């Protein structure tokens, strides 16, 4: 598959813009970070408020929950909002509440009005307390995933810009094979994504480059439907640079370029000239797809049931989440049995969500 590339034994420079920043980085990164900030600002104050209320909750039977509405998106993300109007100790209160959580619930939700006994100005829906740990986990996961994605894209962009700055200075070049994972032709531009995972000193990093004016990558073989291109490491830079098939990306004299390309003049595989190839589409039978789906579902069910059994029989605390949420979703006989197991061990303490009575404190 590989061919020897003979380059002059001296530091060489590379053409400008041989490493490119994907255009998506410039618009998707600020959108992702803005979405992260929006979700945190939207949900964190409500979660913190309900955490305070949960320390000493007081159910107001006379409170009025107005214009309550829940909307489910993407099958599992549910957000609920309502206006809470109530009186306590001779004072009138009127506040709007919004909560978001993950649930597979079908149908309507029932909720009441709960305030903090110590700070009556803090009010929420009882549904917000029921789903409190669910909301905390949902907020944490969304913030970490989206924020991590945005920060990661910034890190990758900075690394690309740093590499581009280093490529301006001559350095010794070391040829390495790279796997071309994707390419796209639009007008006179060939956009290529390649991965450094073949060389003995592979880094596993992906790089992106654009070739213009009819340039083609220097292809040296094919593995598993992916073309293998020849790149060079420029000194100690973090990303290899994919070479073009005329070596115009390297600062060489004409005779040096001809000598370096000589071993590739008759390159072929089984008589076919090496060119970019697409990954063949692999078809999977409907039965195989169903087996995979049912297998994944079975693993999820077994894992959830196993975690639930551990929670109700062995957990060190009755307030373990997501154990409380899973126990609450169980059919009535299993939920009752699970609550009995928890009550045997924690009956002297407050009941957890899923086993709590109407006062949100005692066992049902």
Coordinates of C-alpha atoms in Angstrom, one line a residue:
X1 CA 0.0 0.0 0.0
X2 CA 2.7 2.5 0.9
X3 CA 5.4 4.0 -1.3
X4 CA 8.6 5.7 -0.2
X5 CA 8.5 9.4 -0.5
X6 CA 12.0 10.8 -0.8
X7 CA 12.2 14.4 0.3
X8 CA 15.3 16.6 0.6
X9 CA 17.1 16.2 4.0
X10 CA 16.5 19.8 5.0
X11 CA 13.8 21.9 6.7
X12 CA 10.9 22.6 4.3
X13 CA 8.0 24.9 4.5
X14 CA 4.4 24.2 3.4
X15 CA 1.9 26.3 1.4
X16 CA -0.5 28.5 3.2
X17 CA -3.9 27.1 4.3
X18 CA -3.0 23.5 3.9
X19 CA -4.9 22.9 7.2
X20 CA -8.4 24.4 7.2
X21 CA -11.0 25.2 9.9
X22 CA -14.4 23.7 9.1
X23 CA -16.8 26.4 8.3
X24 CA -19.3 24.9 10.7
X25 CA -17.0 25.9 13.6
X26 CA -17.6 29.6 13.0
X27 CA -21.4 29.5 13.3
X28 CA -22.1 26.3 15.3
X29 CA -19.8 27.1 18.2
X30 CA -21.4 30.4 19.3
X31 CA -24.9 28.9 18.8
X32 CA -24.0 25.9 21.0
X33 CA -22.5 28.1 23.7
X34 CA -25.4 30.5 23.6
X35 CA -27.8 27.6 23.9
X36 CA -25.9 26.3 26.9
X37 CA -26.1 29.7 28.6
X38 CA -29.8 30.0 27.8
X39 CA -30.7 26.6 29.2
X40 CA -28.7 27.2 32.4
X41 CA -30.2 30.7 32.9
X42 CA -33.7 29.4 32.1
X43 CA -33.6 26.3 34.5
X44 CA -31.0 26.9 37.2
X45 CA -32.9 29.6 39.2
X46 CA -36.0 27.4 39.3
X47 CA -34.0 24.3 40.4
X48 CA -32.3 26.3 43.1
X49 CA -35.7 27.7 44.3
X50 CA -37.2 24.2 44.5
X51 CA -34.1 22.9 46.3
X52 CA -34.8 25.6 49.0
X53 CA -38.5 24.7 49.1
X54 CA -37.7 21.0 49.4
X55 CA -35.9 21.6 52.7
X56 CA -39.1 22.6 54.5
X57 CA -42.1 22.2 52.1
X58 CA -45.6 23.3 53.0
X59 CA -48.6 22.2 50.9
X60 CA -51.3 24.9 50.5
X61 CA -54.6 23.4 49.8
X62 CA -56.1 26.8 49.3
X63 CA -53.6 27.8 46.7
X64 CA -54.7 28.3 43.1
X65 CA -52.7 26.8 40.2
X66 CA -53.8 28.8 37.1
X67 CA -53.2 28.3 33.4
X68 CA -51.2 25.1 34.0
X69 CA -49.8 23.6 30.9
X70 CA -47.2 20.9 30.0
X71 CA -45.7 20.3 26.6
X72 CA -43.6 17.3 25.6
X73 CA -40.9 17.6 22.9
X74 CA -38.8 14.9 21.3
X75 CA -40.9 12.3 23.1
X76 CA -39.1 12.8 26.5
X77 CA -38.4 16.5 27.2
X78 CA -41.3 17.9 29.1
X79 CA -41.7 21.5 30.2
X80 CA -44.5 22.8 32.4
X81 CA -45.6 26.3 33.3
X82 CA -48.3 27.7 35.6
X83 CA -49.3 30.8 37.5
X84 CA -49.5 30.3 41.3
X85 CA -51.8 32.5 43.3
X86 CA -52.0 32.1 47.1
X87 CA -52.2 33.8 50.5
X88 CA -50.1 33.0 53.6
X89 CA -50.0 34.8 56.9
X90 CA -52.2 37.6 55.7
X91 CA -50.1 38.3 52.6
X92 CA -51.0 37.7 48.9
X93 CA -48.6 36.2 46.4
X94 CA -48.7 35.8 42.7
X95 CA -45.8 34.2 40.8
X96 CA -45.1 32.3 37.5
X97 CA -43.3 29.0 37.6
X98 CA -41.6 26.9 34.8
X99 CA -40.0 23.6 35.1
X100 CA -38.4 21.1 32.7
X101 CA -37.7 17.4 33.1
X102 CA -37.3 14.1 31.2
X103 CA -40.2 11.7 31.3
X104 CA -41.9 9.0 29.3
X105 CA -45.3 9.9 30.8
X106 CA -48.4 9.7 28.7
X107 CA -51.4 11.8 29.5
X108 CA -52.1 14.6 32.0
X109 CA -50.1 15.6 35.1
X110 CA -51.7 16.3 38.5
X111 CA -50.1 19.0 40.7
X112 CA -50.7 21.2 43.7
X113 CA -49.1 24.3 45.2
X114 CA -46.2 24.0 47.6
X115 CA -44.3 26.8 49.3
X116 CA -41.3 27.1 51.6
X117 CA -42.5 27.2 55.3
X118 CA -39.5 29.5 56.1
X119 CA -39.7 31.6 53.0
X120 CA -43.4 31.8 51.8
X121 CA -42.5 33.9 48.8
X122 CA -40.9 30.8 47.3
X123 CA -43.6 28.7 45.6
X124 CA -43.6 25.9 43.1
X125 CA -45.8 23.1 41.7
X126 CA -45.7 19.8 43.6
X127 CA -44.8 18.3 40.3
X128 CA -41.6 20.4 40.4
X129 CA -40.6 18.7 43.7
X130 CA -41.6 15.3 42.5
X131 CA -39.2 15.7 39.6
X132 CA -36.6 17.7 41.4
X133 CA -33.7 15.2 41.0
X134 CA -34.8 14.4 37.5
X135 CA -34.5 18.2 36.8
X136 CA -31.1 18.5 38.4
X137 CA -29.8 15.6 36.4
X138 CA -31.3 16.9 33.2
X139 CA -29.9 20.4 33.7
X140 CA -26.5 19.0 34.6
X141 CA -26.3 16.6 31.6
X142 CA -27.5 19.2 29.1
X143 CA -25.1 21.8 30.5
X144 CA -22.1 19.5 30.5
X145 CA -22.8 18.0 27.1
X146 CA -23.6 21.3 25.3
X147 CA -21.0 23.3 27.1
X148 CA -18.4 20.6 26.7
X149 CA -19.1 20.4 23.0
X150 CA -18.8 24.2 22.6
X151 CA -15.5 24.3 24.6
X152 CA -14.2 21.3 22.7
X153 CA -14.9 23.0 19.3
X154 CA -13.0 26.1 20.6
X155 CA -10.1 24.0 21.6
X156 CA -10.0 22.3 18.2
X157 CA -10.2 25.6 16.4
X158 CA -7.3 27.0 18.5
X159 CA -5.3 23.9 17.8
X160 CA -5.8 24.4 14.0
X161 CA -4.9 28.0 14.2
X162 CA -1.8 27.2 16.2
X163 CA -0.7 24.5 13.6
X164 CA -1.3 27.0 10.8
X165 CA 1.1 29.4 12.5
X166 CA 3.7 26.7 13.0
X167 CA 3.6 25.6 9.3
X168 CA 4.9 29.0 8.2
X169 CA 8.4 28.1 9.5
X170 CA 10.5 25.5 7.7
X171 CA 10.9 22.1 9.5
X172 CA 11.8 18.5 8.7
X173 CA 8.9 16.6 7.1
X174 CA 8.1 13.0 8.0
X175 CA 5.8 11.1 5.6
X176 CA 2.9 9.2 7.2
X177 CA -0.2 7.5 5.8
X178 CA -3.6 8.8 6.8
X179 CA -7.2 7.5 6.3
X180 CA -9.5 9.8 4.3
X181 CA -12.8 9.5 6.1
X182 CA -14.9 11.9 4.1
X183 CA -14.7 14.2 1.1
X184 CA -17.0 16.5 -0.8
X185 CA -16.6 18.2 -4.2
X186 CA -18.3 21.5 -4.7
X187 CA -17.5 23.6 -7.8
X188 CA -13.7 23.9 -7.9
X189 CA -13.1 22.9 -4.3
X190 CA -12.4 19.5 -2.9
X191 CA -13.0 19.3 0.9
X192 CA -11.3 16.4 2.7
X193 CA -11.4 15.1 6.2
X194 CA -8.7 12.6 7.1
X195 CA -7.7 10.8 10.3
X196 CA -4.2 10.1 11.7
X197 CA -4.8 6.5 12.8
X198 CA -2.6 4.3 10.6
X199 CA 1.0 5.4 11.2
X200 CA 3.0 3.7 14.0
X201 CA 3.0 7.0 15.9
X202 CA -0.6 7.7 15.2
X203 CA -2.4 10.4 17.2
X204 CA -6.0 9.5 16.3
X205 CA -6.7 13.2 15.5
X206 CA -8.8 14.3 12.5
X207 CA -7.9 17.1 10.2
X208 CA -9.7 19.1 7.5
X209 CA -8.3 20.5 4.3
X210 CA -9.5 22.1 1.0
X211 CA -7.9 21.5 -2.4
X212 CA -8.6 23.9 -5.2
X213 CA -8.0 24.3 -9.0
X214 CA -8.2 20.6 -9.7
X215 CA -5.8 19.5 -7.0
X216 CA -6.1 15.9 -5.9
X217 CA -4.7 14.2 -2.7
X218 CA -1.7 11.8 -3.1
X219 CA -3.5 8.4 -2.7
X220 CA -1.3 5.4 -1.9
X221 CA -3.9 2.7 -1.2
X222 CA -7.3 1.7 0.1
X223 CA -8.4 -0.1 3.2
X224 CA -12.0 -1.2 4.1
X225 CA -13.5 1.1 1.4
X226 CA -11.5 4.2 2.6
X227 CA -8.7 5.8 0.6
X228 CA -5.3 6.0 2.2
X229 CA -3.5 9.3 1.5
X230 CA 0.0 10.3 2.1
X231 CA 0.6 13.2 4.6
X232 CA 3.6 14.7 6.3
X233 CA 4.3 15.6 9.9
X234 CA 5.9 19.1 10.0
X235 CA 8.3 19.1 12.9
X236 CA 6.4 18.8 16.1
X237 CA 3.1 20.2 14.9
X238 CA -0.1 18.5 16.2
X239 CA -1.7 17.7 12.9
X240 CA -0.3 16.1 9.8
X241 CA -0.7 17.8 6.4
X242 CA -2.2 15.9 3.5
X243 CA -0.1 16.1 0.3
X244 CA -1.4 16.8 -3.1
X245 CA -0.5 14.5 -6.0
X246 CA 1.8 17.1 -7.6
X247 CA 3.5 18.1 -4.3
X248 CA 2.7 21.7 -4.8
X249 CA 2.0 22.0 -1.1
X250 CA 5.7 21.5 -0.3
X251 CA 8.3 24.2 -1.1
X252 CA 10.5 22.2 -3.5
X253 CA 12.5 22.9 -6.6
X254 CA 11.1 21.4 -9.9
X255 CA 13.7 18.7 -10.1
X256 CA 13.2 17.8 -6.4
X257 CA 9.5 17.5 -7.0
X258 CA 10.0 15.3 -10.0
X259 CA 12.4 13.0 -8.1
X260 CA 10.0 12.8 -5.1
X261 CA 7.1 11.8 -7.3
X262 CA 9.0 9.2 -9.4
X263 CA 8.0 6.2 -7.2
X264 CA 4.4 7.1 -7.6
X265 CA 4.4 7.5 -11.4
X266 CA 3.0 3.9 -12.0
X267 CA 1.1 3.5 -8.7
X268 CA -1.9 1.2 -9.1
X269 CA -3.9 -1.5 -7.3
X270 CA -4.9 -4.5 -9.4
X271 CA -4.3 -2.5 -12.5
X272 CA -6.5 0.4 -11.4
X273 CA -5.1 3.8 -10.8
X274 CA -5.4 5.0 -7.2
X275 CA -8.1 7.6 -6.8
X276 CA -10.5 8.7 -4.0
X277 CA -13.1 6.1 -3.3
X278 CA -16.3 6.3 -1.4
X279 CA -17.1 4.0 1.4
X280 CA -19.5 1.3 0.1
X281 CA -23.0 1.3 1.5
X282 CA -23.5 -1.7 3.8
X283 CA -27.1 -2.9 3.8
X284 CA -28.5 -4.5 6.9
X285 CA -31.6 -6.8 6.7
X286 CA -34.8 -5.7 8.4
X287 CA -34.6 -8.8 10.7
X288 CA -31.1 -7.9 11.7
X289 CA -32.1 -4.3 12.5
X290 CA -35.0 -5.6 14.6
X291 CA -32.7 -7.9 16.5
X292 CA -30.4 -5.0 17.2
X293 CA -33.2 -2.8 18.4
X294 CA -34.7 -5.5 20.6
X295 CA -31.3 -6.4 22.0
X296 CA -30.6 -2.8 23.0
X297 CA -34.1 -2.5 24.6
X298 CA -33.6 -5.7 26.5
X299 CA -30.2 -4.5 27.8
X300 CA -31.8 -1.2 28.9
X301 CA -34.7 -3.0 30.6
X302 CA -32.4 -5.4 32.4
X303 CA -30.1 -2.6 33.5
X304 CA -33.0 -0.5 34.8
X305 CA -34.6 -3.4 36.7
X306 CA -31.2 -4.3 38.2
X307 CA -30.6 -0.7 39.3
X308 CA -34.1 -0.5 40.8
X309 CA -33.6 -3.8 42.8
X310 CA -30.3 -2.5 44.1
X311 CA -32.0 0.8 45.1
X312 CA -34.9 -0.6 47.0
X313 CA -32.9 -3.4 48.7
X314 CA -29.4 -2.1 49.1
X315 CA -29.0 1.7 48.6
X316 CA -27.5 3.6 51.6
X317 CA -30.1 6.3 51.3
X318 CA -33.8 6.4 50.2
X319 CA -33.1 9.7 48.4
X320 CA -30.9 8.2 45.7
X321 CA -31.7 9.4 42.2
X322 CA -32.5 8.1 39.6
X323 CA -33.7 5.2 41.8
X324 CA -36.6 7.3 43.1
X325 CA -37.7 8.1 39.6
X326 CA -37.5 4.5 38.4
X327 CA -39.4 3.3 41.5
X328 CA -42.1 5.9 40.9
X329 CA -42.5 4.7 37.3
X330 CA -42.9 1.0 38.3
X331 CA -46.4 -0.6 38.0
X332 CA -48.4 -0.3 41.3
X333 CA -47.6 -3.8 42.7
X334 CA -43.8 -3.4 42.1
X335 CA -43.9 0.2 43.4
X336 CA -45.7 -0.9 46.5
X337 CA -43.2 -3.8 47.1
X338 CA -40.3 -1.4 46.5
X339 CA -41.6 1.1 48.9
X340 CA -42.1 -1.6 51.5
X341 CA -38.4 -2.6 51.2
X342 CA -37.4 1.0 51.6
X343 CA -39.7 1.6 54.5
X344 CA -38.2 -1.4 56.4
X345 CA -34.8 0.3 56.3
X346 CA -35.7 4.0 56.3
X347 CA -39.2 4.1 57.9
X348 CA -38.1 6.4 60.7
X349 CA -37.0 9.1 58.2
X350 CA -38.9 11.1 55.5
X351 CA -40.3 9.1 52.5
X352 CA -38.6 9.6 49.1
X353 CA -40.3 10.5 45.9
X354 CA -42.3 7.6 44.7
X355 CA -43.3 6.5 48.2
X356 CA -44.4 9.8 49.6
X357 CA -48.0 10.6 50.8
X358 CA -49.9 13.7 50.0
X359 CA -48.0 15.8 52.6
X360 CA -44.7 15.1 50.7
X361 CA -43.1 13.9 53.9
X362 CA -44.7 10.7 55.3
X363 CA -44.8 7.3 53.8
X364 CA -47.9 6.4 51.7

